[in-house]
Amino acid sequence: MDEPTASLTHEEVAALLATIHELNRQGIATVFVSHRLDEVMTIAERVTVLRDGHNLGTYWVRELDRRRLAELITGHVFESSLKPAFSVKSAPMLEVRGLTREGQYHNIELEVRPGEIVGLIGRLGAGRTELALSLFGMNPPDSGEIWVDGKQVQLRTNQDAIRHKIAYVSEDRLSLGLVMPQTIADNAVVSVLDRLTGPLGLIDETHRTETIKRWIFQELRVKTNNAERPVQQLSGGNQQRVVLAKWLATDPRVLLLDSPTVGVDIGAKAGIFQVVDALAKRGIGILLISDEIEEVLYQSHRILVMRSGAIVGTYDPRRVSEQELREAIYA
Amino acid sequence: MPTEAAATPPPARPAVIALCERDPTVVMLAGLICVAILFFGSFAPARFLSAETLRSMAFQMPELGILALAMMIPLMSGGLNLAIIATANLSALVMAAILTRLIAPGTSPVADGSAVALALAAGFTTAFVIGFITGAIVAFLRVHPILVTLGTMTAVKGLAVYATNGGVIGGFPSVILFLGNGSMLGIPASMILFLLCTILVGVMMNHTPFGVSVRMIGSNEKATRYSGVPTGWILVWVYVVSSLLCWVAAVVMMARFNSARAGYAESYLLITILAAVLGGIDPNGGFGKVLGLTLSLVLLQIISTGFNLLGFSPHLTEAIWGATMILAIAIGVIREQLTSRLWFRRTRDSESARSVGVVPEETGIRERI
Amino acid sequence: MPNSGSVIKAAFRRHDVQLAGIICVMALVFSTLSRTFLSAGNLVALLENYSVMAIMACGLLVVLISGGIDISFAAVAAVSQYLTAIIIIQLGGNWVLAFVLSAGFGFLLGIVNALLIYFLKALSVIVTISTMTFYFSMLLFVTDGKSLYDLPDWFTADLSLFGIPFPIVVATTALLLTVLLLSRLALGLQIYALGGNPEAAKRVGCNLLGLHCLVYGYSGLVAGFAGLVEAHRVEEVVPGALIGRELDVLAAVVLGGASLLGGTGTVSGTIFGIVLLAILQNGLTLLGVSSYSFGLVTGLVILISVSVTAYAAMRQRKRSAVNAD
């Protein structure tokens, strides 16, 4: 099975893993190719690690733990530590009051301060993405208020949202985040095309090159020597950096990150979160949507749990365990 | 600048190979043009390699050329405009009707001038309205462009037939005729018009937000919309611009024939798609260059004129156009296989090897949202 | 227990049921306005007129369901018609031979399309535009555009089965054959699968090359039928007679609910699509509306129909998006 869970939801993954167990019991051997540590740790008995085309050996899973496996895959040692308490008391950058959309989410209250990373966790179908899309002007709410930087805003299209300095990194990088066959450069400037024009409405080439140079090469250090190559030739982690570059070029103050590390291998994940931290330190308010408990636990200052369209609890990452969060999400 | 400086390959590779890699279609077309010139030049050197032949080719190319540009822009947006010929004909008929009504032998030059201006404006408006309606249905109702333009084609042609009972309107003032048959400095006026359109479209597609958006939409409309591009309105303008190019083609056509009719130039419809795709416009959308299109038009014209000079029927020419198309696709496939093999060998050991074309886990992606 | 109201509602949402409804309304209007409309003579003539279109539509439908498109079928029909006519004029023969020949030529030309599309991995619309241009231009080049008038007597003689004119019989056969292929054979399921998701079809073990040959070959084969019927009806073979019908047939099939994206489409829908266009034009003629208005009316019908369908689908999507993440 080659990456059989790539486009499955959690429930579907669980069902698939159960099926594989059943097949194993019947004496059918399975080769399970994946980059998802959890799944491998759950399903496999032995694991063979490949890195850059080299075989790094085969191990018994019971003799490994997640961290060791991650080290083998990436060649780096990972330290995970909780974020320090968020103590800045400035006014919220993004405030949501009583936001409701029939059948999707109801009475959502949340606020994100400048420099704060707020984790939003919930199962697929809990209304996370719908809420994010509403905050990005692509899914108009039925009622409620959205305030950006102390002013109430009406977001009718995502151009409105971009104008109010909100950016949205989609969970689906391959079909919504980037235009894969087109160049890295065009993907990086597509969100700011109208800001690059000179007289006669023509694109000012120096302005364009500078934008690309700044965001792709200097700020996000995308691994490429030529920005005029198709973005699909980059690895998952570098593609996600291009997505971030595209949004940073719009000079956002609120960044909605919807499952930003889906399909990114474990080494690149750390890199992405380094970028996210740096952005928060610059005063961008970040809403981090995810369905990986570990991710929100270690990457955010505050955790909101969403279940069936409502926010059911707010947690401090330093005072909550994974188990408590899991119970809140799946209750 | 890192973009350009870093792109220079380490060992100096021959310029030809570099060009082949950057723009294979242009190289292939240039090659085919050379082959065609050599072929006809050796069979009929005296007649084929003459100024007269060149001139006649320059007179024949603009019509198909402008219409092919009108096809190219929707193709690059991932669509298609089957209504181009119908739009050109209706717009020509509107202009012809105004010209023949308002201009009689006795009227003054000033009155003639304003009649021509009025006619041109009416033709422009006709094309604009057709393009706007087509674009709005494509963009906001999300109907497949083949269906929409199939409908507009039938309706627009139907309207032209209905209004004229299938008849011909002809007899235009010399200003109009000049555009079809006159020359400036030895260059046909229609050719100049075509070159102007080419430059305009080239600049528009490569150096404006509109052009970049069209290419992005052609590859992935949804992702482009999620990036904050108002894709709906861009698509509307795609069909408006396409229609307006049909209006220019209409002026050239009515000038050449000194008449307008609902059924003119219908065989051009599919040929424009052929010319565009032969010129490297990706029929799936997203890619294409005006230079490629121009070269493919030159190639088709050389084949046509050459066989005509050798005394073959125009039907053979069209058959060979069709075969050239298949040949060009085949060359493209072979080239792609060769280069992807080379590319793969070069990058196999680097970190990007994972992203070579096929990313197995992403095939059969579920439709989301 | 489903209540009857929702069943009816669901039925009304089905495309072919809507089409049938529109057709009934139109038939009713035309029959009250013109007494000749519902006469047997008129209806038979109507069916006969549109039989060639119906036959060609069968082939195109199958290709559309498989996710491709065939623009070359009219050219294929013209070529196989001409070749068959030459052979039966020179050597004589009978209907069986004529059918075998014409369908065989059509099938072969269709296979050429299939092979090009499969091996060049090119868009079917581009390949079939190219082959259409090639087939038809070669036909005109080789024959110099000359028509054939001296067809054998048995070929042009009026023919009917149980009183049903020959073209209608052939059209019915082609439609039944298509129903058989699409819904009674396992192959039909594979054709739908190919149109729905080619990669998935390949992975579950469908033979893609074989399926391509089947659908484009079938399109060519029925085009061969269509060519013969046309020649029989007009009692001559004119190379250019069938050309230019490609987009009309496409319009009819699409009106019948087949999607250009593949995977959907039914024979019944296609029949309704053709009947709709036929009744519309016939009704207008009987009402004394100038035949010059047909194009305009047909075009508007296509535009309105695709727009309404798209609008309904969009609203449906919005409603069901409620529970989607």
Coordinates of N, CA, C and O in Angstrom, one line a residue, chain A residues 2-3 6-7 9 12 52 129 133 136 138 158-159 162 168 170-172 174-179 181-182 186-187 190-191 193-194 197 201-203 205 209 212-213 217 223 225-227 229 232-235 238 246-247, chain B residues 1-7 203 206-210 212-213 215-220 222-231 285-287 343 346 348-352 354-356 359-362 364-366 368-369:
Chain A
D2 N 0.7 2.0 -1.0 CA 1.6 3.2 -1.2 C 0.8 4.4 -0.7 O -0.1 4.9 -1.4
E3 N 1.1 5.0 0.4 CA 0.5 6.1 1.0 C -1.0 6.0 0.9 O -1.7 6.9 0.4
A6 N -3.4 9.0 2.3 CA -3.1 10.4 1.9 C -4.3 11.3 1.9 O -4.3 12.4 2.3
S7 N -5.5 10.7 1.5 CA -6.6 11.6 1.4 C -7.8 11.1 2.2 O -8.9 11.3 1.9
T9 N -9.9 10.7 6.0 CA -10.1 11.4 7.3 C -9.7 10.5 8.4 O -9.4 9.3 8.2
E12 N -11.7 7.3 8.6 CA -11.4 6.4 7.5 C -10.0 5.7 7.7 O -9.9 4.6 7.4
D52 N 16.5 9.9 1.3 CA 17.2 10.3 0.1 C 17.7 9.1 -0.7 O 18.8 9.1 -1.2
T129 N -12.7 24.3 9.1 CA -12.3 24.9 7.9 C -13.4 25.9 7.4 O -13.1 27.0 6.9
L133 N -12.7 29.7 6.5 CA -13.1 30.3 5.3 C -14.0 31.5 5.5 O -14.0 32.5 4.7
F136 N -12.0 34.4 6.1 CA -11.3 34.8 4.9 C -12.2 35.3 3.8 O -11.8 35.4 2.7
M138 N -14.7 33.8 2.3 CA -15.2 32.9 1.3 C -16.4 32.1 1.6 O -16.8 31.2 0.9
N158 N -12.7 37.2 -0.6 CA -11.4 37.1 0.0 C -10.6 38.3 -0.3 O -9.6 38.6 0.4
Q159 N -10.9 39.0 -1.4 CA -10.2 40.3 -1.6 C -10.4 41.3 -0.5 O -9.5 42.0 -0.1
I162 N -8.2 40.1 2.3 CA -6.8 40.5 2.1 C -6.6 42.0 2.3 O -5.6 42.4 2.9
Y168 N -4.9 33.4 4.5 CA -5.4 32.1 4.8 C -4.5 31.0 4.0 O -4.5 31.0 2.8
S170 N -4.4 27.4 3.1 CA -5.4 26.3 3.0 C -4.8 25.0 3.4 O -3.6 24.7 3.3
E171 N -5.7 24.1 3.9 CA -5.3 22.8 4.3 C -4.9 21.9 3.1 O -4.2 20.9 3.2
D172 N -5.4 22.3 1.9 CA -5.3 21.5 0.7 C -4.3 22.2 -0.2 O -4.7 22.9 -1.2
L174 N -2.2 21.1 -2.4 CA -2.1 20.7 -3.8 C -3.2 21.2 -4.7 O -2.9 21.6 -5.9
S175 N -4.4 21.4 -4.2 CA -5.4 21.9 -5.2 C -5.9 23.3 -4.8 O -6.5 23.9 -5.7
L176 N -5.6 23.8 -3.6 CA -6.1 25.1 -3.3 C -5.0 26.1 -2.9 O -5.1 27.3 -3.0
G177 N -3.9 25.5 -2.4 CA -2.8 26.4 -1.9 C -2.0 27.0 -3.0 O -1.6 28.2 -3.0
L178 N -1.6 26.1 -3.9 CA -0.7 26.6 -5.0 C -1.2 26.2 -6.3 O -2.0 25.2 -6.5
V179 N -0.8 26.9 -7.4 CA -1.1 26.5 -8.7 C 0.1 25.7 -9.2 O 1.1 26.2 -9.7
P181 N 1.4 23.6 -11.5 CA 2.2 23.6 -12.8 C 2.9 24.9 -13.0 O 3.9 25.0 -13.8
Q182 N 2.5 26.0 -12.4 CA 3.0 27.3 -12.7 C 4.3 27.6 -11.9 O 4.6 26.8 -11.0
D186 N 5.5 33.1 -10.0 CA 4.1 33.5 -10.3 C 3.3 33.2 -9.1 O 2.4 34.0 -8.7
N187 N 3.5 32.0 -8.4 CA 2.8 31.7 -7.3 C 3.0 32.6 -6.1 O 2.2 32.9 -5.3
V190 N 1.1 36.1 -7.0 CA -0.3 36.1 -7.5 C -1.2 36.8 -6.6 O -2.2 37.5 -7.0
S191 N -0.9 36.8 -5.3 CA -1.8 37.5 -4.3 C -1.6 39.0 -4.3 O -2.4 39.7 -3.7
L193 N -0.6 40.8 -7.3 CA -0.4 41.3 -8.7 C -0.8 42.7 -8.9 O 0.0 43.5 -9.5
D194 N -1.9 43.2 -8.3 CA -2.3 44.5 -8.6 C -1.5 45.6 -7.8 O -1.6 46.8 -8.1
T197 N 1.9 46.8 -10.3 CA 1.8 47.4 -11.6 C 2.4 48.8 -11.6 O 2.3 49.6 -10.6
G201 N -0.6 50.0 -16.4 CA -1.1 48.8 -15.9 C -0.2 47.6 -16.2 O -0.6 46.5 -16.0
L202 N 1.0 47.9 -16.6 CA 2.0 46.8 -16.8 C 2.7 46.4 -15.5 O 2.9 47.3 -14.6
I203 N 3.1 45.2 -15.4 CA 3.8 44.7 -14.2 C 5.2 45.3 -14.2 O 5.9 45.2 -15.2
E205 N 8.7 45.1 -13.6 CA 9.6 43.9 -13.4 C 10.5 44.0 -12.2 O 10.8 43.1 -11.5
T209 N 10.6 41.4 -9.3 CA 11.8 40.6 -8.9 C 12.2 40.9 -7.4 O 12.6 39.9 -6.7
I212 N 9.9 38.9 -5.2 CA 10.3 37.4 -5.2 C 11.5 37.2 -4.4 O 11.6 36.3 -3.6
K213 N 12.5 38.1 -4.6 CA 13.8 38.0 -4.0 C 13.6 38.0 -2.4 O 14.1 37.2 -1.7
F217 N 13.5 34.1 -1.4 CA 14.9 33.8 -1.1 C 15.4 34.3 0.2 O 16.1 33.6 0.9
K223 N 14.3 26.4 -1.0 CA 15.4 25.7 -1.6 C 15.3 25.6 -3.1 O 14.8 24.6 -3.6
N225 N 17.3 27.3 -6.9 CA 18.2 28.3 -7.5 C 17.5 29.1 -8.6 O 18.0 30.0 -9.2
N226 N 16.2 28.7 -8.9 CA 15.6 29.4 -10.0 C 14.1 29.5 -9.7 O 13.4 28.5 -9.7
A227 N 13.6 30.7 -9.5 CA 12.2 30.9 -9.1 C 11.3 30.7 -10.4 O 10.1 30.7 -10.2
R229 N 11.0 28.1 -12.1 CA 10.7 26.6 -12.2 C 9.3 26.4 -11.7 O 8.8 27.0 -10.8
Q232 N 5.7 22.7 -8.5 CA 5.5 21.3 -8.2 C 6.8 20.5 -8.1 O 6.9 19.4 -7.6
Q233 N 7.9 21.1 -8.6 CA 9.2 20.4 -8.5 C 9.8 20.5 -7.1 O 10.8 19.9 -6.9
L234 N 9.2 21.4 -6.3 CA 9.8 21.5 -4.9 C 9.2 20.4 -4.0 O 8.2 19.8 -4.3
S235 N 9.9 20.2 -2.9 CA 9.4 19.2 -1.9 C 8.3 19.8 -1.2 O 8.1 21.0 -1.2
N238 N 9.1 22.8 1.1 CA 9.4 24.0 0.4 C 8.2 24.6 -0.3 O 8.1 25.8 -0.4
K246 N 3.8 33.7 -0.4 CA 2.7 34.4 -1.1 C 1.9 35.2 -0.2 O 1.5 36.4 -0.5
W247 N 1.6 34.7 1.0 CA 0.7 35.4 1.9 C 1.5 36.5 2.7 O 0.9 37.6 3.0
Chain B
M1 N 21.1 39.4 -8.5 CA 19.8 38.8 -8.2 C 19.8 37.3 -8.2 O 20.3 36.7 -9.1
P2 N 19.4 36.7 -7.1 CA 19.5 35.2 -7.1 C 18.7 34.6 -8.2 O 19.1 33.5 -8.6
T3 N 17.6 35.1 -8.6 CA 16.8 34.5 -9.6 C 17.6 34.2 -10.8 O 17.5 33.1 -11.4
E4 N 18.2 35.2 -11.3 CA 18.9 34.9 -12.6 C 20.3 34.4 -12.5 O 20.7 33.5 -13.1
A5 N 21.0 35.0 -11.5 CA 22.4 34.6 -11.4 C 22.6 33.1 -11.1 O 23.4 32.4 -11.7
A6 N 21.7 32.6 -10.2 CA 21.9 31.3 -9.7 C 21.4 30.3 -10.8 O 21.8 29.1 -10.8
A7 N 20.6 30.8 -11.8 CA 20.1 29.9 -12.8 C 21.2 29.5 -13.8 O 21.0 28.6 -14.5
V203 N 2.0 41.4 -24.9 CA 2.2 42.2 -23.8 C 1.2 41.9 -22.7 O 1.5 41.8 -21.5
N206 N 1.8 38.5 -20.9 CA 3.1 38.3 -20.2 C 3.4 39.4 -19.2 O 4.1 39.2 -18.2
H207 N 2.8 40.6 -19.3 CA 3.2 41.7 -18.5 C 2.1 42.4 -17.8 O 2.3 43.5 -17.3
T208 N 1.0 41.8 -17.7 CA -0.1 42.5 -16.9 C -0.7 41.5 -15.9 O -0.6 40.3 -16.1
P209 N -1.2 42.0 -14.8 CA -1.9 41.1 -13.9 C -2.9 40.2 -14.5 O -3.1 39.1 -14.2
F210 N -3.6 40.8 -15.5 CA -4.6 40.0 -16.3 C -4.0 38.8 -16.9 O -4.5 37.6 -16.7
V212 N -1.1 37.2 -16.2 CA -0.6 36.2 -15.2 C -1.8 35.5 -14.6 O -1.8 34.3 -14.5
S213 N -2.9 36.2 -14.3 CA -4.1 35.6 -13.7 C -4.7 34.6 -14.7 O -5.1 33.5 -14.3
R215 N -3.2 32.8 -16.9 CA -2.4 31.6 -16.9 C -2.6 30.8 -15.7 O -2.7 29.5 -15.7
M216 N -2.7 31.5 -14.5 CA -2.9 30.7 -13.3 C -4.2 30.1 -13.3 O -4.4 28.9 -12.9
I217 N -5.3 30.8 -13.8 CA -6.6 30.2 -13.8 C -6.6 29.0 -14.7 O -7.2 28.0 -14.4
G218 N -5.9 29.1 -15.8 CA -5.8 28.0 -16.8 C -5.3 26.7 -16.1 O -5.7 25.6 -16.5
S219 N -4.3 26.9 -15.2 CA -3.8 25.7 -14.5 C -4.7 25.2 -13.3 O -4.8 24.1 -13.1
N220 N -5.2 26.2 -12.6 CA -6.0 25.8 -11.4 C -6.9 27.0 -11.0 O -6.4 27.9 -10.3
K222 N -9.4 27.3 -8.9 CA -9.8 27.3 -7.5 C -8.6 27.9 -6.7 O -8.8 28.8 -5.9
A223 N -7.4 27.4 -7.0 CA -6.3 27.8 -6.2 C -6.0 29.3 -6.5 O -5.7 30.1 -5.6
T224 N -6.3 29.7 -7.7 CA -6.1 31.1 -8.0 C -7.1 32.0 -7.3 O -6.8 33.1 -6.8
R225 N -8.3 31.5 -7.2 CA -9.4 32.2 -6.5 C -9.0 32.3 -5.0 O -9.2 33.4 -4.4
Y226 N -8.5 31.2 -4.5 CA -8.1 31.2 -3.0 C -7.0 32.2 -2.8 O -6.7 32.6 -1.6
S227 N -6.2 32.6 -3.8 CA -5.1 33.5 -3.7 C -5.6 35.0 -3.8 O -4.7 35.9 -3.8
G228 N -6.9 35.2 -3.9 CA -7.4 36.5 -3.9 C -7.5 37.1 -5.3 O -7.7 38.4 -5.4
V229 N -7.4 36.4 -6.3 CA -7.6 36.9 -7.7 C -9.1 36.8 -8.0 O -9.7 35.7 -7.7
P230 N -9.8 37.9 -8.4 CA -11.2 37.8 -8.8 C -11.4 37.0 -10.1 O -11.6 37.6 -11.1
T231 N -11.3 35.7 -10.0 CA -11.2 34.9 -11.2 C -12.5 35.0 -12.1 O -12.4 34.9 -13.3
G285 N -4.8 24.4 -20.8 CA -4.8 25.7 -20.2 C -3.5 26.0 -19.4 O -2.7 25.0 -19.1
G286 N -3.2 27.2 -19.2 CA -2.1 27.6 -18.4 C -0.8 28.0 -19.1 O 0.0 28.7 -18.5
F287 N -0.6 27.5 -20.3 CA 0.7 27.7 -20.9 C 0.5 28.1 -22.4 O -0.4 27.6 -23.1
W343 N 16.3 14.6 -17.0 CA 16.1 15.4 -15.8 C 16.1 14.5 -14.6 O 16.7 14.8 -13.6
R346 N 19.5 13.5 -13.7 CA 20.3 14.6 -13.1 C 19.9 14.8 -11.6 O 20.7 15.1 -10.8
R348 N 18.2 12.6 -9.6 CA 17.8 11.5 -8.9 C 18.3 11.5 -7.4 O 17.6 11.1 -6.5
D349 N 19.5 11.9 -7.2 CA 20.1 11.9 -5.9 C 19.8 13.1 -5.1 O 20.2 13.1 -3.9
S350 N 19.2 14.1 -5.6 CA 18.9 15.3 -4.8 C 17.6 15.2 -4.1 O 16.8 14.2 -4.3
E351 N 17.3 16.1 -3.3 CA 16.1 16.0 -2.5 C 14.8 16.2 -3.3 O 13.8 15.7 -2.8
S352 N 14.9 16.7 -4.5 CA 13.7 17.0 -5.2 C 13.3 15.7 -6.0 O 12.2 15.8 -6.6
R354 N 11.8 13.2 -5.2 CA 10.5 12.8 -4.8 C 9.4 13.4 -5.6 O 8.3 12.9 -5.8
S355 N 9.7 14.6 -6.1 CA 8.6 15.4 -6.8 C 8.7 15.2 -8.3 O 8.1 16.0 -9.0
V356 N 9.4 14.2 -8.8 CA 9.5 14.0 -10.3 C 8.1 13.6 -10.8 O 7.7 12.5 -10.7
V359 N 3.4 12.0 -8.3 CA 3.4 11.9 -6.9 C 2.3 10.9 -6.6 O 1.2 11.2 -6.6
P360 N 2.7 9.6 -6.4 CA 1.7 8.5 -6.5 C 0.5 8.7 -5.5 O -0.6 8.5 -5.8
E361 N 0.8 9.2 -4.3 CA -0.3 9.3 -3.3 C -1.3 10.3 -3.7 O -2.4 10.4 -3.1
E362 N -1.1 11.2 -4.7 CA -2.0 12.2 -5.0 C -2.9 11.9 -6.1 O -3.8 12.7 -6.5
G364 N -6.0 10.4 -8.0 CA -7.3 10.0 -7.5 C -7.7 10.7 -6.3 O -8.3 10.2 -5.3
I365 N -7.3 12.0 -6.2 CA -7.6 12.8 -5.1 C -9.1 12.9 -5.0 O -9.8 13.1 -5.9
R366 N -9.6 12.9 -3.7 CA -11.1 13.1 -3.6 C -11.4 14.5 -3.8 O -10.7 15.4 -3.4
R368 N -12.8 17.8 -2.8 CA -13.0 18.4 -1.5 C -13.8 19.6 -1.5 O -13.7 20.4 -2.4
I369 N -14.5 19.8 -0.4 CA -15.4 21.0 -0.2 C -16.5 21.1 -1.2 O -16.3 20.9 -2.4

